[in-house]
Coordinates of C-alpha atoms in Angstrom, one line a residue:
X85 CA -18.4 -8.3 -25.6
X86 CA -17.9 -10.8 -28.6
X87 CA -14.7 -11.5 -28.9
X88 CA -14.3 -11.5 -32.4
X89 CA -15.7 -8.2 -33.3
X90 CA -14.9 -4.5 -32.3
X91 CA -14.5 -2.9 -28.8
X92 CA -18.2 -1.4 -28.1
X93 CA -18.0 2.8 -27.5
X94 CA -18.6 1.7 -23.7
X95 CA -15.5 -0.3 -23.6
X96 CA -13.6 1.7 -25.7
X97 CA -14.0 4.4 -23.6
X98 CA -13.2 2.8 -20.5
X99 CA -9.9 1.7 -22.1
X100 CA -8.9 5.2 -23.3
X101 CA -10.1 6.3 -19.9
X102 CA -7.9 4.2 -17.9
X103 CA -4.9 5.1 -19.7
X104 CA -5.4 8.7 -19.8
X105 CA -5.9 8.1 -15.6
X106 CA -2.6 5.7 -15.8
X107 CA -0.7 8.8 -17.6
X108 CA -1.9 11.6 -15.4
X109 CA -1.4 10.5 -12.5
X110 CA 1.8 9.0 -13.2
X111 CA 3.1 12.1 -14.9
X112 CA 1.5 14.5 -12.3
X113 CA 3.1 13.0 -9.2
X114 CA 6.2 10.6 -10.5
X115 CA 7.5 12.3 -13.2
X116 CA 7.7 12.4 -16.9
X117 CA 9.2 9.5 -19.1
X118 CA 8.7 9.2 -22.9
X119 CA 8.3 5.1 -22.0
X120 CA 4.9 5.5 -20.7
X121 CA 3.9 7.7 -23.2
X122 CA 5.1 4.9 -25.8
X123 CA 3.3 1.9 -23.8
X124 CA 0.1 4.0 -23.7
X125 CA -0.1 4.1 -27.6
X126 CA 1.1 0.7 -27.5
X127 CA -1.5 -0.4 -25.8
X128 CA -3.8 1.7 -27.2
X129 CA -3.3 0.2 -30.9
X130 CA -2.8 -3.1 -29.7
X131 CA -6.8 -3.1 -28.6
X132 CA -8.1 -1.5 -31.2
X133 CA -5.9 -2.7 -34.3
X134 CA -7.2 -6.7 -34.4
X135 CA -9.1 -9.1 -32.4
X136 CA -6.5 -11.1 -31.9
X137 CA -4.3 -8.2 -30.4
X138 CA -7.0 -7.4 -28.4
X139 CA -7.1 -10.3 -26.7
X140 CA -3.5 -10.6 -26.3
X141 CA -3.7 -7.2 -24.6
X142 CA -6.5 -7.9 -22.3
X143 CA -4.7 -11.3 -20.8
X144 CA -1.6 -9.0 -20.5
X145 CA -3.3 -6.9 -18.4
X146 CA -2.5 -8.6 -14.8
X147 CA 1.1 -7.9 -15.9
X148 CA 0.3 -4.6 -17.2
X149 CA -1.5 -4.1 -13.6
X150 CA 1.5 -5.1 -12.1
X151 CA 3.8 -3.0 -13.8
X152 CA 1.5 -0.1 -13.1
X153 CA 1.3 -1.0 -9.2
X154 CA 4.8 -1.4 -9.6
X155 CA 5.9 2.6 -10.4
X156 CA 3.0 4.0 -7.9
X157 CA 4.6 2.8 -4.9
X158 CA 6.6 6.3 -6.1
X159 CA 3.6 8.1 -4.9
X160 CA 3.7 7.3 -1.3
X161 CA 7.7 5.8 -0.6
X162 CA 7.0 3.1 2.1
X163 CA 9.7 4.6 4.8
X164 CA 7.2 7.3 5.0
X165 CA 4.8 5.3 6.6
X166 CA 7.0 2.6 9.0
X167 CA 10.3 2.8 10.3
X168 CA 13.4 1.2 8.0
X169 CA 14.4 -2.2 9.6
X170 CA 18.2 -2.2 8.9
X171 CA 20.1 -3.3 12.0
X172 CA 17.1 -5.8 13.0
X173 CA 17.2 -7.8 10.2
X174 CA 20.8 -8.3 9.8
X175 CA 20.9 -9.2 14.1
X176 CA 18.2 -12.3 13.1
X177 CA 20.0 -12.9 10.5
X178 CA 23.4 -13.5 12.2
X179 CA 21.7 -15.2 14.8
X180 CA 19.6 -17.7 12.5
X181 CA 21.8 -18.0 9.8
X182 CA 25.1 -17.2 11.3
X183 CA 28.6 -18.6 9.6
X184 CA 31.8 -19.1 12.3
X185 CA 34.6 -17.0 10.7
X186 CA 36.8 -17.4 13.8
X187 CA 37.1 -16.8 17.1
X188 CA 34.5 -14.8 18.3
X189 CA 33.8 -14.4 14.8
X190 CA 30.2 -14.7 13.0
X191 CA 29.1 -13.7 9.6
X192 CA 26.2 -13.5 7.7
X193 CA 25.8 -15.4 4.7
X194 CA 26.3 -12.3 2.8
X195 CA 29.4 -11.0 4.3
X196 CA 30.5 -14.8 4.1
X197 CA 30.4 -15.2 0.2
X198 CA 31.8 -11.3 -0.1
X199 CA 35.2 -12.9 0.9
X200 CA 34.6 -16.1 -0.7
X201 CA 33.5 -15.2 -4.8
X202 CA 34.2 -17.6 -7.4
X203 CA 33.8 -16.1 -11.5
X204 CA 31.7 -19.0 -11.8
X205 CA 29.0 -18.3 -9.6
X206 CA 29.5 -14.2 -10.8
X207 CA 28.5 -15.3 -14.7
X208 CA 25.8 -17.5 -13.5
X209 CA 24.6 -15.4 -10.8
X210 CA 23.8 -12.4 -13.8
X211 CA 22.4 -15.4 -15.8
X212 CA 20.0 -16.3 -13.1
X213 CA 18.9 -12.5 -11.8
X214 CA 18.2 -11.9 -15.6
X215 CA 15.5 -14.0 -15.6
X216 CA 13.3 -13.2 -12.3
X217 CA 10.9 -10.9 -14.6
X218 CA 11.0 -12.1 -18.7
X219 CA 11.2 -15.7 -17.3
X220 CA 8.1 -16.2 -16.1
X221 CA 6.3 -13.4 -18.7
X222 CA 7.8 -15.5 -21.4
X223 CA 6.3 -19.1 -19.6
X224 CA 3.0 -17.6 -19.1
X225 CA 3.1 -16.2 -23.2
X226 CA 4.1 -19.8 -24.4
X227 CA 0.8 -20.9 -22.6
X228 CA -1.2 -18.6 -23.9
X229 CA -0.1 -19.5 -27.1
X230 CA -0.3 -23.0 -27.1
X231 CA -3.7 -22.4 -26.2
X232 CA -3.6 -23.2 -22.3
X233 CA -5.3 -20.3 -21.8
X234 CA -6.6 -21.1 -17.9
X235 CA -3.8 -22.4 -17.1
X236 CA -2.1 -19.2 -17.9
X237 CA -5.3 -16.6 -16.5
X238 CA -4.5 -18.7 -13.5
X239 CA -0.9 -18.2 -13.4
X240 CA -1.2 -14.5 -14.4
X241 CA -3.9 -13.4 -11.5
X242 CA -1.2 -15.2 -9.2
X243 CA 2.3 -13.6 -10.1
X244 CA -0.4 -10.0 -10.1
X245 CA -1.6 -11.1 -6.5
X246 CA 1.5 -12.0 -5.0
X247 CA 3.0 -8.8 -6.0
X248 CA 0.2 -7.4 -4.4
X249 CA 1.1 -8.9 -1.0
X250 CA 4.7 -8.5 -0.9
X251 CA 4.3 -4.8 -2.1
X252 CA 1.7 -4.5 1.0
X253 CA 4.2 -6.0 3.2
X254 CA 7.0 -3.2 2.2
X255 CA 4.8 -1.1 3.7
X256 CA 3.9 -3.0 6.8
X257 CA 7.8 -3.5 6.9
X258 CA 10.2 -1.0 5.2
X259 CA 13.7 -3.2 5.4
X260 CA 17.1 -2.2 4.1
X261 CA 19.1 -4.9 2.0
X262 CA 22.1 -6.1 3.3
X263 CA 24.4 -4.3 0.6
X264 CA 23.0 -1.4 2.7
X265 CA 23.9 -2.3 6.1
X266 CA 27.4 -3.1 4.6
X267 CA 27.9 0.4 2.9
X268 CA 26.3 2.4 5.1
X269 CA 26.0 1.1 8.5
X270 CA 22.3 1.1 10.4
X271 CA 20.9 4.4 10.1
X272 CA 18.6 4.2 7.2
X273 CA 18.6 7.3 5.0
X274 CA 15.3 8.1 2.5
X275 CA 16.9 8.8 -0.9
X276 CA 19.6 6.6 -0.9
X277 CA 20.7 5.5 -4.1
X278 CA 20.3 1.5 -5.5
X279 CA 23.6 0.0 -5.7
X280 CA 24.5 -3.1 -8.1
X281 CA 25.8 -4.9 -5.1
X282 CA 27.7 -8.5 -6.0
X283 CA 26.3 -8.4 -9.2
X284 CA 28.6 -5.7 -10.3
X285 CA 31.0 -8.7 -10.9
X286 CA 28.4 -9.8 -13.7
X287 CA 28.8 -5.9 -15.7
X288 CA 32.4 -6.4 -15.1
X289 CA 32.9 -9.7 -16.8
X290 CA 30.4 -9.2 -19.6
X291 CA 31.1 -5.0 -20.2
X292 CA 27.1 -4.6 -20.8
X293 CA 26.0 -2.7 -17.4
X294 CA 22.9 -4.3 -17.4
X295 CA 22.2 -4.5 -13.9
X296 CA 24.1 -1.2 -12.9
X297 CA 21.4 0.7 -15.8
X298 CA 18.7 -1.3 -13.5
X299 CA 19.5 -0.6 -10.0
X300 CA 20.5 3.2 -10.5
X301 CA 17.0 3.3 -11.3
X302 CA 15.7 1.6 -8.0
X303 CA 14.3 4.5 -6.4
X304 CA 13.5 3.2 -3.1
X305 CA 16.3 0.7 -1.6
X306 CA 14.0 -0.2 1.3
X307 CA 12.0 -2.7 -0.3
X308 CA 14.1 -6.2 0.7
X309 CA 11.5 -8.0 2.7
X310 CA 10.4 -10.1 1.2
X311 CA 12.3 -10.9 -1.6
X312 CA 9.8 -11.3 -4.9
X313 CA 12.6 -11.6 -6.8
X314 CA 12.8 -14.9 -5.3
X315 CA 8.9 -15.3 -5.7
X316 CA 8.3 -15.2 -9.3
X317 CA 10.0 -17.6 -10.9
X318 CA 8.7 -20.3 -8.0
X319 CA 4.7 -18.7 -9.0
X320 CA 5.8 -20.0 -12.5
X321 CA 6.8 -23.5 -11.6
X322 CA 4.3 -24.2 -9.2
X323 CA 2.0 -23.6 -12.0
X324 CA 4.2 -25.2 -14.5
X325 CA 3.4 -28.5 -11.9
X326 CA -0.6 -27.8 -11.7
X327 CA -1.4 -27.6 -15.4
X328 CA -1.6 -30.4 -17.3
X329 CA 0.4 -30.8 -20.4
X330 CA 3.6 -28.2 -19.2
X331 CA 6.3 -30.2 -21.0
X332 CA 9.2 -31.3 -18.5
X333 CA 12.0 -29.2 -19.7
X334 CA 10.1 -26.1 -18.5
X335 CA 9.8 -27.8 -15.1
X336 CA 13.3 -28.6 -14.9
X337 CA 14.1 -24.5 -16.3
X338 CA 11.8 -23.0 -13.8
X339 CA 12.6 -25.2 -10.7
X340 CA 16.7 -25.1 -11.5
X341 CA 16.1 -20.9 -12.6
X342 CA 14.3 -20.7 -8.9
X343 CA 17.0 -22.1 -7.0
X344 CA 19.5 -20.1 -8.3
X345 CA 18.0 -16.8 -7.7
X346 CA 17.1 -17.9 -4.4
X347 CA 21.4 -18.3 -4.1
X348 CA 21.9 -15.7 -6.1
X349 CA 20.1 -13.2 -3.9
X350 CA 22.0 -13.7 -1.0
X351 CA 25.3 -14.4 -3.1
X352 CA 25.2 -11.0 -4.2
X353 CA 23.8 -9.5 -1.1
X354 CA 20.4 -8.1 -2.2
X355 CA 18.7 -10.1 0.3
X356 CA 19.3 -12.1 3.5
X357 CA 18.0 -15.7 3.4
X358 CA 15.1 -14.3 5.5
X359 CA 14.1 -12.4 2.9
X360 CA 14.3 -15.2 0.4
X361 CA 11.8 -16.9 2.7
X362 CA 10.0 -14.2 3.5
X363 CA 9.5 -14.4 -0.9
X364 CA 8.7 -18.5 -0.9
X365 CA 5.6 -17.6 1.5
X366 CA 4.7 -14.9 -0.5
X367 CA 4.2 -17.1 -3.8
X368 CA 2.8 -19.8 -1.6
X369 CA 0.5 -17.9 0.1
X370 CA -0.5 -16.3 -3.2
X371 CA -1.5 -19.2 -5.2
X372 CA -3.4 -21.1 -1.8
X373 CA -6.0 -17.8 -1.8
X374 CA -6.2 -17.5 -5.8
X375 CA -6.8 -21.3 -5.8
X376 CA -8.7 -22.5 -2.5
X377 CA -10.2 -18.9 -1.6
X378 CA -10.9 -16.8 -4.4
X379 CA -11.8 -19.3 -6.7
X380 CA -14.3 -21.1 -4.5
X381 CA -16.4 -17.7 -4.4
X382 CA -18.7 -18.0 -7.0
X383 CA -18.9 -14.8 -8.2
X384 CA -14.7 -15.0 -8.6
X385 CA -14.9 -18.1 -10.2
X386 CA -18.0 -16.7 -12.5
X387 CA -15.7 -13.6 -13.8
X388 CA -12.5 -16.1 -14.2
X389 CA -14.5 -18.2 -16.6
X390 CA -15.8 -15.2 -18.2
X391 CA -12.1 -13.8 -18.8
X392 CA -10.5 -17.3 -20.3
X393 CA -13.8 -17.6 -22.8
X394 CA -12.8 -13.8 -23.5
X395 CA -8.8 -14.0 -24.0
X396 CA -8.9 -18.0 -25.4
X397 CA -7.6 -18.2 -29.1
X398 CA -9.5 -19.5 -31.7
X399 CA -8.9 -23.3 -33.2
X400 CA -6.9 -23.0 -36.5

């Protein structure tokens, strides 16, 4: 398709078609919410309004792929298909990780900062988890916008494919947080509510219930290992390092933003530090088979360089 000119009937209707699949399904067997309704039409009239909309919406779509992927692991919860891992985790945790409280006396990290919170680290803790999602979007938008458009197809295929694996792995591995160990002992129970964990402190200081709106929405709490939150944001500087031009100061945001949600996550008790690695190798591994596997196959590499020529912006 020429990228300055309107959506053929062929690829108009392969748009329409894959939304109106994206809706049924999701409304058949997840449930009704007006939000998807909106972000079909949304979507909808952002491909067929403008050329330059249109090829906003088309790079968007390994986040809008994502997103999708995202909200179908509702179809098939993944403690349907493995046994939970609660009590196994937090023993290799203890064992690895393991702080001396005492005599005869070892804590996780997690139950170890539970008695030892400072507001500090509460504020920045919110500030940090905030930013695992937009953080990243936002980095891979000011590419795109400033026209370093591989650089950001690149980026975008990555954060889609390591979601991919770590979503894979929940299934391979169901594991229970350790908030959950704390409030409810070993026996892992489908259904179980999110909880805001530690980062209750942040609602509490700031009166906006951000994260308590977010994790009473969490519909499956089995989902810790490994930790993407602790994935994205190191997907975004890795690739803030590999293409050329990335100004320092998003270098410095990214890496410093990276290492606080790998703190924060165990500060607050969503994950165990082996889930925070088990994260790290997920991005890592992600961007090795994008970038020494997938892009070496010729055909891959044909339909990358097809997509950037596609989604770039036109010279002012």
């Amino acid at each position: 398709m020429k990228k300055n000119t309107a959506p053929t009937v062929r690829e108009s209707l392969w748009m329409l078609l894959g939304l109106a699949v994206w809706l049924t399904v999701t409304i058949l067997f997840i449930g009704f919410r007006p939000e998807h309704v909106f972000l079909a039409l949304l979507i909808a009239a952002l491909y067929f309004i403008a050329p330059s909309t249109r090829r906003l919406i088309v790079a968007l779509l390994p986040f809008i792929f994502f997103g999708i992927s995202y909200d179908w692991m509702n179809l098939l919860p993944n403690y349907e298909v493995n046994p939970v891992d609660v009590e196994g985790l937090y023993s290799t945790e203890k064992r690895l990780f393991g702080i001396t409280a005492g005599e005869a006396l070892v804590l996780t990290p997690n139950e170890f900062f539970a008695l030892h919170r400072t507001a500090l680290m509460d504020f920045m803790g919110g500030i940090f988890y905030l930013c695992w999602v937009p953080l990243p979007i936002f980095f891979g938008l000011w590419m795109y916008f400033t026209r370093r458009t591989e650089g950001y197809l690149h980026f975008a295929v990555c954060f889609l494919l390591v979601n991919l694996i770590g979503f894979a792995l929940y299934y391979v591995h169901p594991a229970a947080p350790p908030w959950y160990a704390a409030s409810h002992g070993f026996t892992a129970v489908p259904g179980t509510p999110g909880e805001v964990a530690g980062l209750g402190a942040f609602d509490e200081m700031t009166g906006l219930g951000i994260f308590n709106a977010l994790y009473a929405r969490n519909a499956n709490v089995f989902a810790a290992m490994p930790s993407l939150h602790s994935a994205y944001t190191l997907v975004a500087f890795i690739y803030s390092l590999r293409v050329k031009g990335i100004p320092l100061y998003w270098r410095i945001l990214l890496g410093f933003v990276t290492v606080g949600i790998w703190f924060t996550a165990v500060y607050t008790s969503h994950h165990y530090i082996l889930d925070v690695c088990g994260g790290i190798a997920c991005a890592i591994a992600g961007w090795l088979i994008l970038e020494y596997g997938l892009m070496r196959i010729s055909g891959f590499n044909r339909f990358m360089r097809g997509y950037v020529s596609y989604i770039e912006r036109p010279a002012k």
